[in-house]
GROMACS .gro file of C-alpha atoms in nm:
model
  275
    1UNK     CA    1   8.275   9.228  10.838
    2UNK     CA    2   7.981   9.443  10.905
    3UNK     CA    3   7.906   9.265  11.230
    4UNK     CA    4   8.236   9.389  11.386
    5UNK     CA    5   8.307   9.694  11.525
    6UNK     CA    6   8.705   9.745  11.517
    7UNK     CA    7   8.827  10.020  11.741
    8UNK     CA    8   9.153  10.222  11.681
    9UNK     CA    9   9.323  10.302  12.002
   10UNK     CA   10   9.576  10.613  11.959
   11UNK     CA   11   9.441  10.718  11.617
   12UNK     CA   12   9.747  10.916  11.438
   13UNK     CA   13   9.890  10.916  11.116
   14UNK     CA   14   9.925  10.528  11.075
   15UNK     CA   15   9.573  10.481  11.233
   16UNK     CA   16   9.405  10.799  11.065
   17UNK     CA   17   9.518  10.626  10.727
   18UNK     CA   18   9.384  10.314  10.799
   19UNK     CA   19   9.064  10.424  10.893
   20UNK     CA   20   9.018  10.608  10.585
   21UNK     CA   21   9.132  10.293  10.396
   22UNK     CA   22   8.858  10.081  10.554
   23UNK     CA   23   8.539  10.315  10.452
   24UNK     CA   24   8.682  10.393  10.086
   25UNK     CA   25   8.675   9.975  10.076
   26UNK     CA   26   8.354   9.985  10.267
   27UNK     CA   27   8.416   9.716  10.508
   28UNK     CA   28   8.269   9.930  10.778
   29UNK     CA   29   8.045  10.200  10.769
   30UNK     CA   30   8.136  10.499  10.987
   31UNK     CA   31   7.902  10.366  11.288
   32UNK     CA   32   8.094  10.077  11.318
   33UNK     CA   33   8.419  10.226  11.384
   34UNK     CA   34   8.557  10.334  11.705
   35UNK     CA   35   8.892  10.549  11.752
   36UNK     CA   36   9.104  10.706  12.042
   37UNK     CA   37   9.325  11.003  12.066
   38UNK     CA   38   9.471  11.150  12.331
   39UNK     CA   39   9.391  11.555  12.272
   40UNK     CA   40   9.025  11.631  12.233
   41UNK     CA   41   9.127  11.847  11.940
   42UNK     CA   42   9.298  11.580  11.773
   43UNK     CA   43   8.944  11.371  11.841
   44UNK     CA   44   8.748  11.664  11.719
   45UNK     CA   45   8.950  11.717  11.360
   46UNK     CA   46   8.941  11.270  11.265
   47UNK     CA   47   8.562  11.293  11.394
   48UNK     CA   48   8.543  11.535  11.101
   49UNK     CA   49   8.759  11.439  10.843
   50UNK     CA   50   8.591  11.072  10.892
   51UNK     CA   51   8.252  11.099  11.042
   52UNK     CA   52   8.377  10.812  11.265
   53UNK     CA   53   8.297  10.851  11.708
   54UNK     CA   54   8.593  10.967  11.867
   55UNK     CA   55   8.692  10.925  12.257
   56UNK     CA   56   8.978  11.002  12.469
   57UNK     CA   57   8.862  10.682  12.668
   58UNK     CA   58   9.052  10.360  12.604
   59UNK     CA   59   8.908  10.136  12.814
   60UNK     CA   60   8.534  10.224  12.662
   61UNK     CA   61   8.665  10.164  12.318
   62UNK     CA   62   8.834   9.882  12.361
   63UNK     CA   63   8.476   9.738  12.557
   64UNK     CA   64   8.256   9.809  12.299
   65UNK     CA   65   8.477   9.662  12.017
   66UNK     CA   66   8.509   9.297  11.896
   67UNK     CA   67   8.843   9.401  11.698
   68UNK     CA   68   9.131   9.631  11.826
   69UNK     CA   69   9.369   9.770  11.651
   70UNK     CA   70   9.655   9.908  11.886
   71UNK     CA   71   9.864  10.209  11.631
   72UNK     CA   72  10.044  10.357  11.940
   73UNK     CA   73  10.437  10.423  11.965
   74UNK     CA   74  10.598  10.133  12.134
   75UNK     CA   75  10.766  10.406  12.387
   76UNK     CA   76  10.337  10.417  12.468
   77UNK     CA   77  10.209  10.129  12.421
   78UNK     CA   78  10.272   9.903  12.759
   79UNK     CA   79  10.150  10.224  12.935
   80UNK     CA   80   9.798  10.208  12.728
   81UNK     CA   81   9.739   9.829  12.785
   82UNK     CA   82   9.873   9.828  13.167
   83UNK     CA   83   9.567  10.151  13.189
   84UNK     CA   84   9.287  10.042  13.436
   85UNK     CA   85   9.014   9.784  13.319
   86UNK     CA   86   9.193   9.703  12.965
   87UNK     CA   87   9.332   9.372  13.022
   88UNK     CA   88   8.940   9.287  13.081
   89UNK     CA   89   8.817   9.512  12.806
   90UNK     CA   90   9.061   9.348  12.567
   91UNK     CA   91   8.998   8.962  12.727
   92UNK     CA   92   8.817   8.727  12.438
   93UNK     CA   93   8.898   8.993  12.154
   94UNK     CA   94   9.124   9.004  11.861
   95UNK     CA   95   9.404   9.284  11.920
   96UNK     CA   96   9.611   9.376  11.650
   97UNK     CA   97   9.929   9.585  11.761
   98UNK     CA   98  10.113   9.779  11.492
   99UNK     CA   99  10.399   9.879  11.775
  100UNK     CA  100  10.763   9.814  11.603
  101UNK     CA  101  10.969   9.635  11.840
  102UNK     CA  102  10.746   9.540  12.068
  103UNK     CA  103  10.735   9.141  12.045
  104UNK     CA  104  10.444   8.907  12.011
  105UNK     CA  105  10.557   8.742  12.394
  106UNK     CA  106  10.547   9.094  12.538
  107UNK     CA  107  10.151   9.151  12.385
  108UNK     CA  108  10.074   8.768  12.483
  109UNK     CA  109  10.200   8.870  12.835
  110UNK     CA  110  10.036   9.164  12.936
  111UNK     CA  111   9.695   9.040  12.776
  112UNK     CA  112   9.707   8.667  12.817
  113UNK     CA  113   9.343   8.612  12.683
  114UNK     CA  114   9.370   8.812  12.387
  115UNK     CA  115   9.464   8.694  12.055
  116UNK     CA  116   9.728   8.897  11.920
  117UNK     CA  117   9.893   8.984  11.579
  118UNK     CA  118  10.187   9.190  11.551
  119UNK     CA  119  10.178   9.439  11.220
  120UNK     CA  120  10.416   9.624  11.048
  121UNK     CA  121  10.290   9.914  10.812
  122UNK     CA  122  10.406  10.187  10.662
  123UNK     CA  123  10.379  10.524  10.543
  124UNK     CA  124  10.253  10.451  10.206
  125UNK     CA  125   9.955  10.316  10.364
  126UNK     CA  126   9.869  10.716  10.367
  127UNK     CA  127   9.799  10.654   9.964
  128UNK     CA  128   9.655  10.313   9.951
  129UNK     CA  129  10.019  10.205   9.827
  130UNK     CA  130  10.101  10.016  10.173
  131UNK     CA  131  10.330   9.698  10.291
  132UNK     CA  132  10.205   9.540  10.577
  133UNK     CA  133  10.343   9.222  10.755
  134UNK     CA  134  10.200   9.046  10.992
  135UNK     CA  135  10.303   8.808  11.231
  136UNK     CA  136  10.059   8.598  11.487
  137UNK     CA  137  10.068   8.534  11.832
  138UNK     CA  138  10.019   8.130  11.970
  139UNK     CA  139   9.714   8.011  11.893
  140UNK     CA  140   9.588   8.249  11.689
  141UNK     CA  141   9.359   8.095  11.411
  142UNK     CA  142   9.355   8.128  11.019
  143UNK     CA  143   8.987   8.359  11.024
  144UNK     CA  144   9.200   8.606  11.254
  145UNK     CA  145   9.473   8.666  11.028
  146UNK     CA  146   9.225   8.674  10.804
  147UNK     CA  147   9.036   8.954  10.962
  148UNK     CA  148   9.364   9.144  11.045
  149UNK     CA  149   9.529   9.127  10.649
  150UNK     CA  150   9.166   9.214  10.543
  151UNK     CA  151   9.223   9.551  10.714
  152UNK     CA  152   9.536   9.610  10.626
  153UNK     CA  153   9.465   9.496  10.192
  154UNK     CA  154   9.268   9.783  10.226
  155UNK     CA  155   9.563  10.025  10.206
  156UNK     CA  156   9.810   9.808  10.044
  157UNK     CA  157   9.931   9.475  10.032
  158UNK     CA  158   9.987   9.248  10.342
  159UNK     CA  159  10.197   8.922  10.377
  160UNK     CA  160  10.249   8.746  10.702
  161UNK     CA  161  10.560   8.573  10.833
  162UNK     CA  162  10.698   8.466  11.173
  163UNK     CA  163  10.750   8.667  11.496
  164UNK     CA  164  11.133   8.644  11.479
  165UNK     CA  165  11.156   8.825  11.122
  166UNK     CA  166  10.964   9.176  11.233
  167UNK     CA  167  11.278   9.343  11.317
  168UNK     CA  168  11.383   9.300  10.979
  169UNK     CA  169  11.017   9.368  10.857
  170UNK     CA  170  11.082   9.699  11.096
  171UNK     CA  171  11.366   9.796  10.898
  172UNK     CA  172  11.306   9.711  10.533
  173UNK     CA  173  10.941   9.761  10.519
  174UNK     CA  174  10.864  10.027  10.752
  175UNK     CA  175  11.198  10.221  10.772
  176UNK     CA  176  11.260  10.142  10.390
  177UNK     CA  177  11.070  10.449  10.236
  178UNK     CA  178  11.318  10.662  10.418
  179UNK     CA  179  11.600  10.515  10.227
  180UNK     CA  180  11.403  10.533   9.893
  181UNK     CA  181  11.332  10.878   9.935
  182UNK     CA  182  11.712  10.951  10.010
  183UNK     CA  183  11.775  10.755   9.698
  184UNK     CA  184  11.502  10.948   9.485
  185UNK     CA  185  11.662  11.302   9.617
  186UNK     CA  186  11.983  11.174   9.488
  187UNK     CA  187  11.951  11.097   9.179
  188UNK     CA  188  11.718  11.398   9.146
  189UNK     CA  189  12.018  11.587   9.203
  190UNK     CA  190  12.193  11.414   8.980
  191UNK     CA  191  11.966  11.515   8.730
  192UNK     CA  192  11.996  11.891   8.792
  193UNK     CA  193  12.382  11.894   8.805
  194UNK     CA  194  12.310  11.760   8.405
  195UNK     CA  195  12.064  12.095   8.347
  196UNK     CA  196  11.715  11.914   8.412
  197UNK     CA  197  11.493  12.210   8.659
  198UNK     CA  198  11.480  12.002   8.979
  199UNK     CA  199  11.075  11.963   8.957
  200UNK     CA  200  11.136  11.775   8.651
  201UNK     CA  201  11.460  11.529   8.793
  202UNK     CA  202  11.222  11.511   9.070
  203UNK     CA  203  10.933  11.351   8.860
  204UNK     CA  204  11.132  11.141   8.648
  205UNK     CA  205  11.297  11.002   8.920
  206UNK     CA  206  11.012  10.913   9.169
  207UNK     CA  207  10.805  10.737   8.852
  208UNK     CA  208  11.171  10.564   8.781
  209UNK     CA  209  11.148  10.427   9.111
  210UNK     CA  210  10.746  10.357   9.059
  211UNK     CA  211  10.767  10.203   8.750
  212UNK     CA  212  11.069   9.988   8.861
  213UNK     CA  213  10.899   9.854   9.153
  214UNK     CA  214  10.576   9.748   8.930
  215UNK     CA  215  10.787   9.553   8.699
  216UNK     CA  216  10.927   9.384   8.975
  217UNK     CA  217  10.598   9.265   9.158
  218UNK     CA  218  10.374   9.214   8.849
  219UNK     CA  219  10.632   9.050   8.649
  220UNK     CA  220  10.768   8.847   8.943
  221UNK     CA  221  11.121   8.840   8.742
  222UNK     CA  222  11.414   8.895   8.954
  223UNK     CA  223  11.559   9.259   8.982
  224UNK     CA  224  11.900   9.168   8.806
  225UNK     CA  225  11.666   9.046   8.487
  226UNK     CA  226  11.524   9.327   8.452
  227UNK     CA  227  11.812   9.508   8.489
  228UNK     CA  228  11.987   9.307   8.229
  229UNK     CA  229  11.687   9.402   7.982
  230UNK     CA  230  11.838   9.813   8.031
  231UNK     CA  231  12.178   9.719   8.001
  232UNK     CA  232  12.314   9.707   7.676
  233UNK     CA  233  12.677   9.671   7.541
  234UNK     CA  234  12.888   9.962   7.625
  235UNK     CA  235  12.642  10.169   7.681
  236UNK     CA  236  12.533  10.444   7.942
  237UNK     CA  237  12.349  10.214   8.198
  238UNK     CA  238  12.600   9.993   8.202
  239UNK     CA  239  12.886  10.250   8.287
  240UNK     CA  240  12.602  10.405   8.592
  241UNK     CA  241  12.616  10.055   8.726
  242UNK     CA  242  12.938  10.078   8.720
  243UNK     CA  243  12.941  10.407   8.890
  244UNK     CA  244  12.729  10.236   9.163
  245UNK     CA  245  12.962   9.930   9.197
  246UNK     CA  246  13.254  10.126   9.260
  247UNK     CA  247  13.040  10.311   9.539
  248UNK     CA  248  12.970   9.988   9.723
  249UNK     CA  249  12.599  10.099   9.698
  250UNK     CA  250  12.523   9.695   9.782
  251UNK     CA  251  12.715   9.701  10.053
  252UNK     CA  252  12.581  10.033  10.145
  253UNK     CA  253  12.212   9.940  10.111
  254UNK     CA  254  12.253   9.603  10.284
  255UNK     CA  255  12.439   9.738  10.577
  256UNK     CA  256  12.152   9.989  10.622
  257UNK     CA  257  11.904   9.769  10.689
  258UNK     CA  258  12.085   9.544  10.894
  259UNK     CA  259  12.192   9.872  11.116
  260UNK     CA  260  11.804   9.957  11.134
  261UNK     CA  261  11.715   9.616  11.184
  262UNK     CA  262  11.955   9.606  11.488
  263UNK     CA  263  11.816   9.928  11.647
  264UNK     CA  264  11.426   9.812  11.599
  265UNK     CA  265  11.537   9.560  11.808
  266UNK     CA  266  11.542   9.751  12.087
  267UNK     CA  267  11.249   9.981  12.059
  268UNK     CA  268  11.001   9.762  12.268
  269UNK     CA  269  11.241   9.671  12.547
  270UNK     CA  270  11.145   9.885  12.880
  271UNK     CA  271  11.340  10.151  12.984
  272UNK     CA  272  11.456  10.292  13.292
  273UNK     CA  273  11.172  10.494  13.299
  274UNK     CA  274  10.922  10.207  13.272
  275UNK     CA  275  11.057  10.001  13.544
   0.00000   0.00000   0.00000
């Protein structure tokens, strides 16, 4: 990819950590990145933290780029593309939007000759320990995806799956850390009511919920296996599940991310304000 110069429009957290994933990985070199912010202080401090040119113009970004990779709010994001001269600046080019909510017909119809992927990351991305989904717009080819989950492997891993799905992408995936960290407070606490000093509940539990999570994607065995494997005959994991069950946590869990999915739903649609 060193023949294509990717530009970052609205460079925040998401986009900040994506940048810095691409030059650890070396795909580009800091001369072939481009980003956008809308403060010049906030250009000034990821100019220096990254040694990558910073603008507060969109449109001249977006023109000198092959690649564009859209991390703005979806409250900001129509507002960005609908900005004079980027429809043309963004005609012929791959643009990658990483707005939750905002759907794949929405991109495809304020930049009909763009080809556009919808991607979901999240805040893990900040430690190379990302999930990204993708999703891709009509016509779209294989080498484009290819491009886009090449970016995104580069913090984490990426998996792509249809347009209809990313609300439920949106909640699991990129509202899901949320719930884990509610989860890992918990049973921190839990900890501490049974004498541990909460910086060590705190450690055990996050490297419980690490170490979990590896042996599910590296062994590929199903959760309730590997839960089996800790739960022996009348003993104490066994009577915590039990615990759990009788707190509907399933229920509880499930519900959650249906609720969230429900309410990403809505994020892209216009508001009153946008009409």
């Amino acid at each position: 990819m060193s023949d294509t110069r990717l530009a970052v429009i609205g460079c925040g957290i998401m986009g900040e950590a994506i940048v810095g994933g691409l030059l650890r990985a070396g795909l580009f070199a800091p001369g072939e990145l481009l980003a956008t912010t809308r403060r010049q202080d906030a250009a000034d401090a990821v100019q220096g933290r990254h040694g990558v040119a910073v603008t507060l113009d969109n449109c001249a970004a977006c023109q000198a780029a092959s690649t564009i990779l859209l991390t703005l709010k979806p409250q900001r994001i129509a507002k960005v593309v609908h900005e004079p001269g980027m429809r043309e600046a963004l005609a012929g080019k791959l643009v990658i939007s990483i707005a939750a909510g905002v759907t794949l017909v929405q991109l495809a119809e304020w930049l009909p000759e763009s080809s556009v992927i919808r991607a979901m990351p999240n805040t893990p991305c900040l430690i190379g320990e990302g999930m990204t989904v993708l999703a891709r717009g009509r016509g779209v080819a294989d080498a484009e995806v290819a491009i886009a989950a090449r970016l995104f492997e580069t913090v984490g891993r990426c998996i792509e799956v249809e347009d209809k799905l990313m609300d439920a992408v949106t909640s699991l995936g990129g509202s899901g850390p949320a719930f884990v960290y509610i989860m890992i407070e918990a049973m921190a606490d839990g900890g501490v009511m049974m004498g541990l000093p909460r910086p060590v509940a705190l450690e055990i539990a996050a490297q419980v919920f690490q170490g979990a999570a590896r042996m599910v994607l590296q062994t590929g065995r199903h959760p309730a296996a590997l839960k089996d494997q800790v739960t022996t005959p009348a003993g104490c994991t066994i009577a915590g599940v039990l615990t759990m069950e009788d707190g509907r946590i399933r229920s509880v869990l499930a519900r959650t991310i249906q609720e969230a999915t429900r309410v990403a739903g809505e994020l892209g649609k216009p508001t009153a304000a946008d009409r």
